[in-house]
Every structure is written in structure tokens, then in C-alpha cells.
């Protein structure tokens, strides 16, 4: 059974994606320079980050109407054009943390709609990012997750884009199915792959890690869709997977007798939570190194 010390390996890619890191840094900079700001929804789906920012003056609101601070922040998921108009009307200072990759998806959808395309968005209609992209199509966009559920399409120009966090292969599978069903009516087709490479990088790194360890710890909030999916990806490998929000959830039983465990984290999980998990695992497994 080895030397009794637990080896802890981190995934090659884990935790904050560049878009989320940028958003948190922009909010922190604003708080330090100008003070209080209201964020339209949580800046990250992670309660530790939200609480830390709240202590420094960032309050979470659901709509522009609720804002009592002079400044407002749009999250990395972006927002619809009507939100920008309302902010302008109220004369609020805007901290726009929309991720550049989401911004591109919005611009592509907006331009396609302006050029007369019906815009199909492969994504979840209720997701804030998709609602934002839809808004930029000025009524010419539809969101769906399945080719079985296509909007009425009389014919003409069709544009297809994706929610950024979707897997590119699934997106292209959707595109092929849409073409198969609608091709006699499509006169002009534009497909723009607006998926973000960051999500896939975390899944691939977790799968590589799973090959080398006896258990995997996935760190992140249970309300983070991408962390949940990361945990599901790990579980499918058959390696025991523990989806935890913080280090204190770890039971000593989980690592008893193990020699090598892996740690990964979703795109909304801050480094400090991962570091705390690694520290706890070290305590439980000798010095861990
Ligand atoms: S996952 Fe990609 S699109 Fe989403 S915030 Fe991160 S970098 Fe941007």
C-alpha cells in the first residue's frame, strides 16, 4: 500500500476561467477606487466570492429598478440591450464585465438579425446569457436545446450560434440536425461557432486526472451549472467523485487507505477554496507530498 502518504494532484486546468477572473478583478478595482456597486445578479456562482465582495460594498440586485448605488455592474454573462438603455436612462455609472467571448456571441447574433437572418441560438432559453443574446436579435432570435423543438421557420436566411458554455461537438451535431430538417427552406445559411474553449479545457483536464487517481474532489458551489457538469463528467469515469463546496465537508473516511487523489474546480471557484481543500487533504493524509 505505498508509504502511507497521500499524494494530491491538481488538474492541469481548474477554477476561474479568464472571463470570470476578469469580472471579479473589475469589480474589486471599482470597489477600491470608487466604492459601492450593485451587480445585476451574482458576479460568480460562488457564495464565498459573493460574500467577500459584499463586505467590500458590492450588493447583488435582480433588476436596475432595485439599484440604490451610483454604479451598476453587468456580469460576465452579459445583458440585453434594454438593460443598457435602462442604465443609461437612470444615469448610472456602468461597470461592464461582460466576458469578451459572450460579447462576441451577442454581436454575431445582433449582426445576423440586422442582415435579415432568423437567428437560432443553441442554448437554454432561461439562462441569463441566452436571454441577453436573444435580446440583441430584436425579436428575430429563438433559443432551443433540441432540433425536435425548432421555431416556426417559413424559409429564407438562417443563422445559428451557440450559448458559449456548450460543447462544440454537440453544437455541430445540432447544426447538422437542423440542416437535415430545414434544408429545403434554407436559402442562405450562416453558422458561427460561438462556444468558449474554456469549459472544455476543464472537462478534458479532469478526465486526464481521473486516469491517475483513486478519488476526485470537485470544488465549487452546488448552484454552479458548470461545476455540477464537471462533477458528472468525473463520476462517469467510475472514479469515486466528491462534489464539495468547501474543505470542511471532507470526511476522513473518503481518503482512508488511498495513495493518490485528484482535485479540480469549476470555472466559478476561487483559488482560495481549492487551496483550503488541498490543505485539508494534506492534514488527512500525512504531509501529502
Ligand atoms: S466560460 Fe468562457 S465565455 Fe464564460 S465567462 Fe469564462 S471565458 Fe467567458
PDB file of C-alpha atoms and ligand atoms in Angstrom:
ATOM      1  CA  UNK A   1       0.000   0.000   0.000  1.00  0.00           C
ATOM      2  CA  UNK A   2       2.801   2.511  -0.587  1.00  0.00           C
ATOM      3  CA  UNK A   3       4.414   4.792   2.015  1.00  0.00           C
ATOM      4  CA  UNK A   4       1.179   5.883   3.664  1.00  0.00           C
ATOM      5  CA  UNK A   5       1.426   9.450   2.429  1.00  0.00           C
ATOM      6  CA  UNK A   6      -1.442  10.725   0.360  1.00  0.00           C
ATOM      7  CA  UNK A   7      -0.412  12.281  -2.939  1.00  0.00           C
ATOM      8  CA  UNK A   8      -2.598  15.158  -4.076  1.00  0.00           C
ATOM      9  CA  UNK A   9      -2.661  16.119  -7.718  1.00  0.00           C
ATOM     10  CA  UNK A  10      -4.361  19.196  -9.157  1.00  0.00           C
ATOM     11  CA  UNK A  11      -5.990  19.106 -12.591  1.00  0.00           C
ATOM     12  CA  UNK A  12      -3.919  20.753 -15.338  1.00  0.00           C
ATOM     13  CA  UNK A  13      -6.707  23.357 -15.723  1.00  0.00           C
ATOM     14  CA  UNK A  14      -9.161  24.182 -12.953  1.00  0.00           C
ATOM     15  CA  UNK A  15     -11.028  27.047 -11.312  1.00  0.00           C
ATOM     16  CA  UNK A  16     -11.732  30.568 -12.542  1.00  0.00           C
ATOM     17  CA  UNK A  17     -11.860  30.969 -16.312  1.00  0.00           C
ATOM     18  CA  UNK A  18     -10.332  34.181 -17.726  1.00  0.00           C
ATOM     19  CA  UNK A  19     -13.798  35.765 -18.153  1.00  0.00           C
ATOM     20  CA  UNK A  20     -14.794  35.261 -14.517  1.00  0.00           C
ATOM     21  CA  UNK A  21     -11.351  36.281 -13.217  1.00  0.00           C
ATOM     22  CA  UNK A  22     -11.567  39.486 -15.251  1.00  0.00           C
ATOM     23  CA  UNK A  23     -15.087  40.221 -13.936  1.00  0.00           C
ATOM     24  CA  UNK A  24     -14.058  39.776 -10.284  1.00  0.00           C
ATOM     25  CA  UNK A  25     -10.961  41.951 -10.816  1.00  0.00           C
ATOM     26  CA  UNK A  26     -13.022  44.703 -12.468  1.00  0.00           C
ATOM     27  CA  UNK A  27     -15.436  44.746  -9.509  1.00  0.00           C
ATOM     28  CA  UNK A  28     -12.586  44.787  -6.990  1.00  0.00           C
ATOM     29  CA  UNK A  29     -10.918  47.655  -8.832  1.00  0.00           C
ATOM     30  CA  UNK A  30     -14.153  49.629  -8.865  1.00  0.00           C
ATOM     31  CA  UNK A  31     -14.743  48.986  -5.147  1.00  0.00           C
ATOM     32  CA  UNK A  32     -11.235  50.156  -4.297  1.00  0.00           C
ATOM     33  CA  UNK A  33     -11.370  53.238  -6.496  1.00  0.00           C
ATOM     34  CA  UNK A  34     -14.961  54.432  -6.382  1.00  0.00           C
ATOM     35  CA  UNK A  35     -16.839  52.450  -3.739  1.00  0.00           C
ATOM     36  CA  UNK A  36     -20.219  50.729  -3.724  1.00  0.00           C
ATOM     37  CA  UNK A  37     -21.634  49.000  -6.778  1.00  0.00           C
ATOM     38  CA  UNK A  38     -24.760  46.927  -7.417  1.00  0.00           C
ATOM     39  CA  UNK A  39     -24.281  43.800  -9.525  1.00  0.00           C
ATOM     40  CA  UNK A  40     -27.117  42.573 -11.739  1.00  0.00           C
ATOM     41  CA  UNK A  41     -27.095  39.012 -10.417  1.00  0.00           C
ATOM     42  CA  UNK A  42     -24.187  37.262  -8.705  1.00  0.00           C
ATOM     43  CA  UNK A  43     -20.860  38.151 -10.324  1.00  0.00           C
ATOM     44  CA  UNK A  44     -19.853  34.482  -9.902  1.00  0.00           C
ATOM     45  CA  UNK A  45     -21.933  31.459  -8.850  1.00  0.00           C
ATOM     46  CA  UNK A  46     -19.936  31.087  -5.693  1.00  0.00           C
ATOM     47  CA  UNK A  47     -21.153  32.231  -2.284  1.00  0.00           C
ATOM     48  CA  UNK A  48     -17.620  32.789  -0.870  1.00  0.00           C
ATOM     49  CA  UNK A  49     -16.777  35.248  -3.652  1.00  0.00           C
ATOM     50  CA  UNK A  50     -20.176  36.967  -3.441  1.00  0.00           C
ATOM     51  CA  UNK A  51     -19.871  37.361   0.377  1.00  0.00           C
ATOM     52  CA  UNK A  52     -16.314  38.720   0.159  1.00  0.00           C
ATOM     53  CA  UNK A  53     -17.350  41.272  -2.464  1.00  0.00           C
ATOM     54  CA  UNK A  54     -20.486  42.157  -0.446  1.00  0.00           C
ATOM     55  CA  UNK A  55     -18.344  43.040   2.584  1.00  0.00           C
ATOM     56  CA  UNK A  56     -16.452  45.483   0.379  1.00  0.00           C
ATOM     57  CA  UNK A  57     -19.658  47.096  -0.940  1.00  0.00           C
ATOM     58  CA  UNK A  58     -20.904  45.033  -3.897  1.00  0.00           C
ATOM     59  CA  UNK A  59     -24.609  44.239  -3.441  1.00  0.00           C
ATOM     60  CA  UNK A  60     -26.473  41.787  -5.647  1.00  0.00           C
ATOM     61  CA  UNK A  61     -29.722  43.051  -7.209  1.00  0.00           C
ATOM     62  CA  UNK A  62     -32.165  41.420  -9.602  1.00  0.00           C
ATOM     63  CA  UNK A  63     -33.041  44.455 -11.700  1.00  0.00           C
ATOM     64  CA  UNK A  64     -31.956  48.015 -12.487  1.00  0.00           C
ATOM     65  CA  UNK A  65     -35.107  49.281 -10.698  1.00  0.00           C
ATOM     66  CA  UNK A  66     -33.749  47.999  -7.348  1.00  0.00           C
ATOM     67  CA  UNK A  67     -30.414  49.852  -7.588  1.00  0.00           C
ATOM     68  CA  UNK A  68     -29.612  52.407  -4.895  1.00  0.00           C
ATOM     69  CA  UNK A  69     -25.893  52.866  -5.569  1.00  0.00           C
ATOM     70  CA  UNK A  70     -24.499  55.284  -8.185  1.00  0.00           C
ATOM     71  CA  UNK A  71     -22.860  52.404 -10.066  1.00  0.00           C
ATOM     72  CA  UNK A  72     -24.053  49.140 -11.569  1.00  0.00           C
ATOM     73  CA  UNK A  73     -22.176  46.111 -12.892  1.00  0.00           C
ATOM     74  CA  UNK A  74     -23.254  43.760 -15.649  1.00  0.00           C
ATOM     75  CA  UNK A  75     -21.929  40.246 -15.005  1.00  0.00           C
ATOM     76  CA  UNK A  76     -19.701  38.134 -17.281  1.00  0.00           C
ATOM     77  CA  UNK A  77     -22.908  36.519 -18.670  1.00  0.00           C
ATOM     78  CA  UNK A  78     -23.779  39.865 -20.280  1.00  0.00           C
ATOM     79  CA  UNK A  79     -27.178  41.537 -20.568  1.00  0.00           C
ATOM     80  CA  UNK A  80     -29.783  42.516 -23.112  1.00  0.00           C
ATOM     81  CA  UNK A  81     -29.839  45.903 -24.847  1.00  0.00           C
ATOM     82  CA  UNK A  82     -32.859  47.020 -22.790  1.00  0.00           C
ATOM     83  CA  UNK A  83     -30.748  46.719 -19.631  1.00  0.00           C
ATOM     84  CA  UNK A  84     -28.126  49.065 -21.115  1.00  0.00           C
ATOM     85  CA  UNK A  85     -30.901  51.511 -22.044  1.00  0.00           C
ATOM     86  CA  UNK A  86     -32.357  51.463 -18.541  1.00  0.00           C
ATOM     87  CA  UNK A  87     -28.921  52.059 -17.019  1.00  0.00           C
ATOM     88  CA  UNK A  88     -28.401  54.997 -19.367  1.00  0.00           C
ATOM     89  CA  UNK A  89     -31.869  56.404 -18.572  1.00  0.00           C
ATOM     90  CA  UNK A  90     -31.159  56.267 -14.847  1.00  0.00           C
ATOM     91  CA  UNK A  91     -27.766  57.924 -15.311  1.00  0.00           C
ATOM     92  CA  UNK A  92     -25.912  55.130 -13.502  1.00  0.00           C
ATOM     93  CA  UNK A  93     -22.211  54.533 -13.927  1.00  0.00           C
ATOM     94  CA  UNK A  94     -21.696  51.199 -15.702  1.00  0.00           C
ATOM     95  CA  UNK A  95     -19.021  48.608 -14.922  1.00  0.00           C
ATOM     96  CA  UNK A  96     -19.477  46.232 -17.840  1.00  0.00           C
ATOM     97  CA  UNK A  97     -17.805  42.907 -17.026  1.00  0.00           C
ATOM     98  CA  UNK A  98     -19.429  41.037 -19.926  1.00  0.00           C
ATOM     99  CA  UNK A  99     -16.908  38.384 -20.984  1.00  0.00           C
ATOM    100  CA  UNK A 100     -15.445  39.274 -24.418  1.00  0.00           C
ATOM    101  CA  UNK A 101     -16.448  35.791 -25.666  1.00  0.00           C
ATOM    102  CA  UNK A 102     -20.079  36.390 -24.636  1.00  0.00           C
ATOM    103  CA  UNK A 103     -19.913  39.890 -26.136  1.00  0.00           C
ATOM    104  CA  UNK A 104     -18.845  38.355 -29.448  1.00  0.00           C
ATOM    105  CA  UNK A 105     -21.825  35.948 -29.372  1.00  0.00           C
ATOM    106  CA  UNK A 106     -24.152  38.920 -28.752  1.00  0.00           C
ATOM    107  CA  UNK A 107     -22.596  40.896 -31.612  1.00  0.00           C
ATOM    108  CA  UNK A 108     -22.755  37.966 -34.032  1.00  0.00           C
ATOM    109  CA  UNK A 109     -26.448  37.404 -33.171  1.00  0.00           C
ATOM    110  CA  UNK A 110     -27.203  41.144 -33.469  1.00  0.00           C
ATOM    111  CA  UNK A 111     -25.469  41.432 -36.858  1.00  0.00           C
ATOM    112  CA  UNK A 112     -27.167  38.315 -38.249  1.00  0.00           C
ATOM    113  CA  UNK A 113     -30.571  39.683 -37.188  1.00  0.00           C
ATOM    114  CA  UNK A 114     -29.774  43.066 -38.754  1.00  0.00           C
ATOM    115  CA  UNK A 115     -28.840  41.322 -42.011  1.00  0.00           C
ATOM    116  CA  UNK A 116     -32.252  39.643 -42.093  1.00  0.00           C
ATOM    117  CA  UNK A 117     -31.377  36.198 -40.721  1.00  0.00           C
ATOM    118  CA  UNK A 118     -33.629  34.284 -38.383  1.00  0.00           C
ATOM    119  CA  UNK A 119     -31.243  33.551 -35.518  1.00  0.00           C
ATOM    120  CA  UNK A 120     -31.268  30.183 -33.832  1.00  0.00           C
ATOM    121  CA  UNK A 121     -29.354  30.011 -30.547  1.00  0.00           C
ATOM    122  CA  UNK A 122     -28.329  26.574 -29.361  1.00  0.00           C
ATOM    123  CA  UNK A 123     -28.786  27.019 -25.602  1.00  0.00           C
ATOM    124  CA  UNK A 124     -31.080  27.166 -22.603  1.00  0.00           C
ATOM    125  CA  UNK A 125     -33.708  29.840 -23.090  1.00  0.00           C
ATOM    126  CA  UNK A 126     -33.944  30.643 -19.371  1.00  0.00           C
ATOM    127  CA  UNK A 127     -30.181  31.106 -18.891  1.00  0.00           C
ATOM    128  CA  UNK A 128     -29.185  34.778 -18.350  1.00  0.00           C
ATOM    129  CA  UNK A 129     -26.524  34.606 -21.065  1.00  0.00           C
ATOM    130  CA  UNK A 130     -29.008  33.252 -23.626  1.00  0.00           C
ATOM    131  CA  UNK A 131     -31.657  35.798 -22.609  1.00  0.00           C
ATOM    132  CA  UNK A 132     -29.059  38.512 -23.210  1.00  0.00           C
ATOM    133  CA  UNK A 133     -28.061  37.178 -26.646  1.00  0.00           C
ATOM    134  CA  UNK A 134     -31.733  36.818 -27.597  1.00  0.00           C
ATOM    135  CA  UNK A 135     -32.385  40.425 -26.682  1.00  0.00           C
ATOM    136  CA  UNK A 136     -29.734  41.624 -29.180  1.00  0.00           C
ATOM    137  CA  UNK A 137     -31.627  39.895 -32.020  1.00  0.00           C
ATOM    138  CA  UNK A 138     -34.538  42.317 -31.557  1.00  0.00           C
ATOM    139  CA  UNK A 139     -37.208  39.637 -31.775  1.00  0.00           C
ATOM    140  CA  UNK A 140     -35.591  37.683 -34.626  1.00  0.00           C
ATOM    141  CA  UNK A 141     -33.970  35.057 -32.368  1.00  0.00           C
ATOM    142  CA  UNK A 142     -35.061  31.757 -30.861  1.00  0.00           C
ATOM    143  CA  UNK A 143     -33.288  29.582 -28.324  1.00  0.00           C
ATOM    144  CA  UNK A 144     -33.569  25.826 -28.216  1.00  0.00           C
ATOM    145  CA  UNK A 145     -31.600  22.835 -26.981  1.00  0.00           C
ATOM    146  CA  UNK A 146     -33.068  20.352 -29.433  1.00  0.00           C
ATOM    147  CA  UNK A 147     -33.743  20.067 -33.153  1.00  0.00           C
ATOM    148  CA  UNK A 148     -37.070  18.480 -32.115  1.00  0.00           C
ATOM    149  CA  UNK A 149     -38.110  21.838 -30.801  1.00  0.00           C
ATOM    150  CA  UNK A 150     -37.434  24.247 -33.654  1.00  0.00           C
ATOM    151  CA  UNK A 151     -39.295  27.542 -34.005  1.00  0.00           C
ATOM    152  CA  UNK A 152     -41.571  28.125 -36.986  1.00  0.00           C
ATOM    153  CA  UNK A 153     -39.284  28.846 -39.938  1.00  0.00           C
ATOM    154  CA  UNK A 154     -41.070  29.872 -43.118  1.00  0.00           C
ATOM    155  CA  UNK A 155     -37.871  29.882 -45.122  1.00  0.00           C
ATOM    156  CA  UNK A 156     -35.117  32.306 -46.102  1.00  0.00           C
ATOM    157  CA  UNK A 157     -31.940  33.204 -44.252  1.00  0.00           C
ATOM    158  CA  UNK A 158     -30.992  31.198 -41.191  1.00  0.00           C
ATOM    159  CA  UNK A 159     -28.176  31.955 -38.740  1.00  0.00           C
ATOM    160  CA  UNK A 160     -27.104  29.571 -35.975  1.00  0.00           C
ATOM    161  CA  UNK A 161     -24.978  30.435 -32.932  1.00  0.00           C
ATOM    162  CA  UNK A 162     -24.373  28.791 -29.564  1.00  0.00           C
ATOM    163  CA  UNK A 163     -24.539  29.564 -25.871  1.00  0.00           C
ATOM    164  CA  UNK A 164     -20.839  29.962 -25.047  1.00  0.00           C
ATOM    165  CA  UNK A 165     -20.664  27.151 -22.471  1.00  0.00           C
ATOM    166  CA  UNK A 166     -21.980  24.445 -24.787  1.00  0.00           C
ATOM    167  CA  UNK A 167     -19.742  21.714 -26.108  1.00  0.00           C
ATOM    168  CA  UNK A 168     -18.689  22.424 -29.739  1.00  0.00           C
ATOM    169  CA  UNK A 169     -19.261  18.840 -30.904  1.00  0.00           C
ATOM    170  CA  UNK A 170     -22.814  18.822 -29.569  1.00  0.00           C
ATOM    171  CA  UNK A 171     -23.359  22.238 -31.155  1.00  0.00           C
ATOM    172  CA  UNK A 172     -22.242  20.989 -34.577  1.00  0.00           C
ATOM    173  CA  UNK A 173     -24.400  17.871 -34.141  1.00  0.00           C
ATOM    174  CA  UNK A 174     -27.351  20.196 -33.531  1.00  0.00           C
ATOM    175  CA  UNK A 175     -26.426  22.225 -36.633  1.00  0.00           C
ATOM    176  CA  UNK A 176     -26.347  19.071 -38.806  1.00  0.00           C
ATOM    177  CA  UNK A 177     -29.763  18.018 -37.499  1.00  0.00           C
ATOM    178  CA  UNK A 178     -31.261  21.465 -38.124  1.00  0.00           C
ATOM    179  CA  UNK A 179     -29.919  21.420 -41.692  1.00  0.00           C
ATOM    180  CA  UNK A 180     -31.317  17.914 -42.251  1.00  0.00           C
ATOM    181  CA  UNK A 181     -34.770  19.024 -41.184  1.00  0.00           C
ATOM    182  CA  UNK A 182     -34.942  22.516 -42.671  1.00  0.00           C
ATOM    183  CA  UNK A 183     -32.658  22.465 -45.724  1.00  0.00           C
ATOM    184  CA  UNK A 184     -35.324  22.770 -48.423  1.00  0.00           C
ATOM    185  CA  UNK A 185     -36.443  26.028 -46.845  1.00  0.00           C
ATOM    186  CA  UNK A 186     -32.985  27.489 -46.089  1.00  0.00           C
ATOM    187  CA  UNK A 187     -31.904  29.923 -48.810  1.00  0.00           C
ATOM    188  CA  UNK A 188     -28.807  31.172 -47.042  1.00  0.00           C
ATOM    189  CA  UNK A 189     -27.130  29.633 -44.001  1.00  0.00           C
ATOM    190  CA  UNK A 190     -24.596  31.200 -41.636  1.00  0.00           C
ATOM    191  CA  UNK A 191     -23.255  29.145 -38.724  1.00  0.00           C
ATOM    192  CA  UNK A 192     -20.941  30.789 -36.224  1.00  0.00           C
ATOM    193  CA  UNK A 193     -19.374  28.616 -33.538  1.00  0.00           C
ATOM    194  CA  UNK A 194     -19.574  30.930 -30.511  1.00  0.00           C
ATOM    195  CA  UNK A 195     -18.716  28.231 -27.961  1.00  0.00           C
ATOM    196  CA  UNK A 196     -15.998  29.049 -25.434  1.00  0.00           C
ATOM    197  CA  UNK A 197     -12.939  26.764 -25.315  1.00  0.00           C
ATOM    198  CA  UNK A 198     -12.519  27.288 -21.546  1.00  0.00           C
ATOM    199  CA  UNK A 199     -15.267  24.945 -20.362  1.00  0.00           C
ATOM    200  CA  UNK A 200     -13.988  22.043 -22.474  1.00  0.00           C
ATOM    201  CA  UNK A 201     -10.449  22.532 -21.166  1.00  0.00           C
ATOM    202  CA  UNK A 202     -11.634  21.863 -17.572  1.00  0.00           C
ATOM    203  CA  UNK A 203     -13.503  18.690 -18.596  1.00  0.00           C
ATOM    204  CA  UNK A 204     -10.551  17.328 -20.567  1.00  0.00           C
ATOM    205  CA  UNK A 205      -8.120  18.058 -17.731  1.00  0.00           C
ATOM    206  CA  UNK A 206     -10.458  16.338 -15.231  1.00  0.00           C
ATOM    207  CA  UNK A 207     -10.674  13.245 -17.458  1.00  0.00           C
ATOM    208  CA  UNK A 208      -6.878  13.070 -17.710  1.00  0.00           C
ATOM    209  CA  UNK A 209      -6.608  13.422 -13.939  1.00  0.00           C
ATOM    210  CA  UNK A 210      -9.177  10.649 -13.393  1.00  0.00           C
ATOM    211  CA  UNK A 211      -6.808   8.197 -15.104  1.00  0.00           C
ATOM    212  CA  UNK A 212      -4.140   8.775 -12.462  1.00  0.00           C
ATOM    213  CA  UNK A 213      -6.049   8.982  -9.149  1.00  0.00           C
ATOM    214  CA  UNK A 214      -8.242   6.845  -6.881  1.00  0.00           C
ATOM    215  CA  UNK A 215     -10.719   9.619  -5.989  1.00  0.00           C
ATOM    216  CA  UNK A 216     -11.509  13.082  -7.289  1.00  0.00           C
ATOM    217  CA  UNK A 217     -12.626  16.138  -5.341  1.00  0.00           C
ATOM    218  CA  UNK A 218     -14.609  18.650  -7.381  1.00  0.00           C
ATOM    219  CA  UNK A 219     -14.747  22.007  -5.610  1.00  0.00           C
ATOM    220  CA  UNK A 220     -17.482  24.551  -6.271  1.00  0.00           C
ATOM    221  CA  UNK A 221     -20.967  25.781  -5.466  1.00  0.00           C
ATOM    222  CA  UNK A 222     -23.838  23.409  -5.981  1.00  0.00           C
ATOM    223  CA  UNK A 223     -25.682  26.219  -7.770  1.00  0.00           C
ATOM    224  CA  UNK A 224     -22.915  26.440 -10.390  1.00  0.00           C
ATOM    225  CA  UNK A 225     -24.080  24.603 -13.507  1.00  0.00           C
ATOM    226  CA  UNK A 226     -20.554  24.228 -14.900  1.00  0.00           C
ATOM    227  CA  UNK A 227     -19.205  22.744 -11.635  1.00  0.00           C
ATOM    228  CA  UNK A 228     -22.120  20.291 -11.488  1.00  0.00           C
ATOM    229  CA  UNK A 229     -21.336  19.204 -15.031  1.00  0.00           C
ATOM    230  CA  UNK A 230     -17.657  18.860 -14.193  1.00  0.00           C
ATOM    231  CA  UNK A 231     -18.589  16.581 -11.268  1.00  0.00           C
ATOM    232  CA  UNK A 232     -20.862  14.499 -13.550  1.00  0.00           C
ATOM    233  CA  UNK A 233     -18.017  14.175 -16.073  1.00  0.00           C
ATOM    234  CA  UNK A 234     -15.709  12.872 -13.327  1.00  0.00           C
ATOM    235  CA  UNK A 235     -18.369  10.473 -11.961  1.00  0.00           C
ATOM    236  CA  UNK A 236     -18.831   8.909 -15.395  1.00  0.00           C
ATOM    237  CA  UNK A 237     -15.208   7.737 -15.359  1.00  0.00           C
ATOM    238  CA  UNK A 238     -16.094   5.409 -12.457  1.00  0.00           C
ATOM    239  CA  UNK A 239     -13.549   7.077 -10.137  1.00  0.00           C
ATOM    240  CA  UNK A 240     -15.217   7.958  -6.788  1.00  0.00           C
ATOM    241  CA  UNK A 241     -16.091  11.648  -7.081  1.00  0.00           C
ATOM    242  CA  UNK A 242     -16.856  14.046  -4.231  1.00  0.00           C
ATOM    243  CA  UNK A 243     -18.568  17.309  -5.137  1.00  0.00           C
ATOM    244  CA  UNK A 244     -17.820  19.656  -2.258  1.00  0.00           C
ATOM    245  CA  UNK A 245     -18.370  23.351  -1.600  1.00  0.00           C
ATOM    246  CA  UNK A 246     -15.611  23.678   0.979  1.00  0.00           C
ATOM    247  CA  UNK A 247     -12.817  21.814   2.770  1.00  0.00           C
ATOM    248  CA  UNK A 248     -14.840  21.172   5.940  1.00  0.00           C
ATOM    249  CA  UNK A 249     -17.194  18.834   4.048  1.00  0.00           C
ATOM    250  CA  UNK A 250     -14.402  16.288   3.533  1.00  0.00           C
ATOM    251  CA  UNK A 251     -14.847  13.169   5.631  1.00  0.00           C
ATOM    252  CA  UNK A 252     -11.628  11.348   6.673  1.00  0.00           C
ATOM    253  CA  UNK A 253     -13.323   8.099   5.533  1.00  0.00           C
ATOM    254  CA  UNK A 254     -13.152   9.235   1.915  1.00  0.00           C
ATOM    255  CA  UNK A 255      -9.370   9.140   1.746  1.00  0.00           C
ATOM    256  CA  UNK A 256      -8.631   6.320   4.171  1.00  0.00           C
ATOM    257  CA  UNK A 257      -6.245   3.818   2.563  1.00  0.00           C
ATOM    258  CA  UNK A 258      -5.829   5.872  -0.618  1.00  0.00           C
ATOM    259  CA  UNK A 259      -2.469   6.816  -2.090  1.00  0.00           C
ATOM    260  CA  UNK A 260      -3.365   9.331  -4.760  1.00  0.00           C
ATOM    261  CA  UNK A 261      -6.302  11.738  -5.076  1.00  0.00           C
ATOM    262  CA  UNK A 262      -7.105  14.485  -7.565  1.00  0.00           C
ATOM    263  CA  UNK A 263      -8.585  17.944  -7.121  1.00  0.00           C
ATOM    264  CA  UNK A 264     -10.357  20.092  -9.682  1.00  0.00           C
ATOM    265  CA  UNK A 265     -12.763  23.039  -9.595  1.00  0.00           C
ATOM    266  CA  UNK A 266     -15.402  24.669 -11.771  1.00  0.00           C
ATOM    267  CA  UNK A 267     -14.934  27.966 -13.630  1.00  0.00           C
ATOM    268  CA  UNK A 268     -16.617  29.883 -10.797  1.00  0.00           C
ATOM    269  CA  UNK A 269     -14.492  28.532  -7.936  1.00  0.00           C
ATOM    270  CA  UNK A 270     -11.858  30.874  -6.446  1.00  0.00           C
ATOM    271  CA  UNK A 271      -8.292  29.612  -5.886  1.00  0.00           C
ATOM    272  CA  UNK A 272      -8.519  30.039  -2.106  1.00  0.00           C
ATOM    273  CA  UNK A 273     -11.245  27.354  -1.830  1.00  0.00           C
ATOM    274  CA  UNK A 274      -9.101  24.914  -3.814  1.00  0.00           C
ATOM    275  CA  UNK A 275      -6.074  25.726  -1.637  1.00  0.00           C
ATOM    276  CA  UNK A 276      -8.126  25.042   1.520  1.00  0.00           C
ATOM    277  CA  UNK A 277      -9.210  21.663   0.124  1.00  0.00           C
ATOM    278  CA  UNK A 278      -5.604  20.732  -0.681  1.00  0.00           C
ATOM    279  CA  UNK A 279      -4.534  21.754   2.846  1.00  0.00           C
ATOM    280  CA  UNK A 280      -7.298  19.643   4.420  1.00  0.00           C
ATOM    281  CA  UNK A 281      -6.337  16.627   2.295  1.00  0.00           C
ATOM    282  CA  UNK A 282      -2.705  17.069   3.352  1.00  0.00           C
ATOM    283  CA  UNK A 283      -3.767  17.032   7.013  1.00  0.00           C
ATOM    284  CA  UNK A 284      -5.775  13.862   6.477  1.00  0.00           C
ATOM    285  CA  UNK A 285      -3.118  12.010   4.529  1.00  0.00           C
ATOM    286  CA  UNK A 286       0.169  12.624   6.319  1.00  0.00           C
ATOM    287  CA  UNK A 287       2.036  15.573   4.854  1.00  0.00           C
ATOM    288  CA  UNK A 288       0.554  14.837   1.450  1.00  0.00           C
ATOM    289  CA  UNK A 289       3.680  15.342  -0.586  1.00  0.00           C
TER     290      UNK A 289
HETATM  291  S1  LIG B   1     -16.581  30.273 -19.597  1.00  0.00           S
HETATM  292 FE1  LIG B   1     -15.731  31.326 -21.379  1.00  0.00          FE
HETATM  293  S2  LIG B   1     -17.411  32.640 -22.068  1.00  0.00           S
HETATM  294 FE2  LIG B   1     -17.895  32.054 -19.986  1.00  0.00          FE
HETATM  295  S3  LIG B   1     -17.038  33.714 -18.742  1.00  0.00           S
HETATM  296 FE3  LIG B   1     -15.481  32.094 -18.874  1.00  0.00          FE
HETATM  297  S4  LIG B   1     -14.145  32.724 -20.577  1.00  0.00           S
HETATM  298 FE4  LIG B   1     -16.079  33.834 -20.766  1.00  0.00          FE
END
